Amino acid sequence: IRFCSSSAAGCLSSRQNTEAIDWSPDVFRPTSAFGPERVDFAVELVDKVVASTKELSGSWRREYSWTSKTMHWLLPWRVPAFDKIVRDYLGIPKGWDNKRAYGEVARRIFALAREERPETVWAGPLKPCTPLRALDKWLWWDGDGKDSHA
């Protein structure tokens, strides 16, 4: 089965993008580190996956919301989720493209995570109890997600 659109070059660069991602066991482990280098990891990871899926599908769309949510599900300690509700709640300008907007959302969510207590009791009882997961839920809920039909 071939998952590439029209060119072998596109397949190769998509493969290189996904192979360049650090899928070591360490990225799946809990962490309490939420510094700027962690923001860079999340943003670069989402960018790489967006580029790969765009290339593989042949689509013009750049699916930052879907990709960030998928990566957040896989790596809840490392990648914050992104959607219109969170973007609007944080006051990210509507004129920004999704790549720039996701970068700013990630920076702000990681800054909030750094301000919280190191123990994750405030994140609630549902596993995984990660600061990024708790902040995503809170921002979505307080940003009128509770009234959404998503």
PDB file of C-alpha atoms in Angstrom, residues 5 50-64 97-98:
ATOM      1  CA  SER A   5       0.178  11.244  -3.154  1.00  0.00           C
ATOM      2  CA  VAL A  50       1.273  18.405  10.176  1.00  0.00           C
ATOM      3  CA  ALA A  51       3.803  18.623   7.317  1.00  0.00           C
ATOM      4  CA  SER A  52       3.901  14.835   6.956  1.00  0.00           C
ATOM      5  CA  THR A  53       0.144  14.356   6.943  1.00  0.00           C
ATOM      6  CA  LYS A  54      -0.306  17.236   4.506  1.00  0.00           C
ATOM      7  CA  GLU A  55       2.285  15.731   2.191  1.00  0.00           C
ATOM      8  CA  LEU A  56       1.013  12.170   2.479  1.00  0.00           C
ATOM      9  CA  SER A  57      -2.612  13.131   1.922  1.00  0.00           C
ATOM     10  CA  GLY A  58      -1.924  15.606  -0.857  1.00  0.00           C
ATOM     11  CA  SER A  59      -4.255  18.009   0.946  1.00  0.00           C
ATOM     12  CA  TRP A  60      -3.808  21.759   1.144  1.00  0.00           C
ATOM     13  CA  ARG A  61      -5.065  21.712   4.753  1.00  0.00           C
ATOM     14  CA  ARG A  62      -2.753  22.033   7.730  1.00  0.00           C
ATOM     15  CA  GLU A  63      -4.546  20.230  10.546  1.00  0.00           C
ATOM     16  CA  TYR A  64      -3.032  21.771  13.674  1.00  0.00           C
ATOM     17  CA  ASP A  97      -2.125  31.233  10.826  1.00  0.00           C
ATOM     18  CA  ASN A  98      -2.466  28.008  12.798  1.00  0.00           C
TER      19      ASN A  98
END
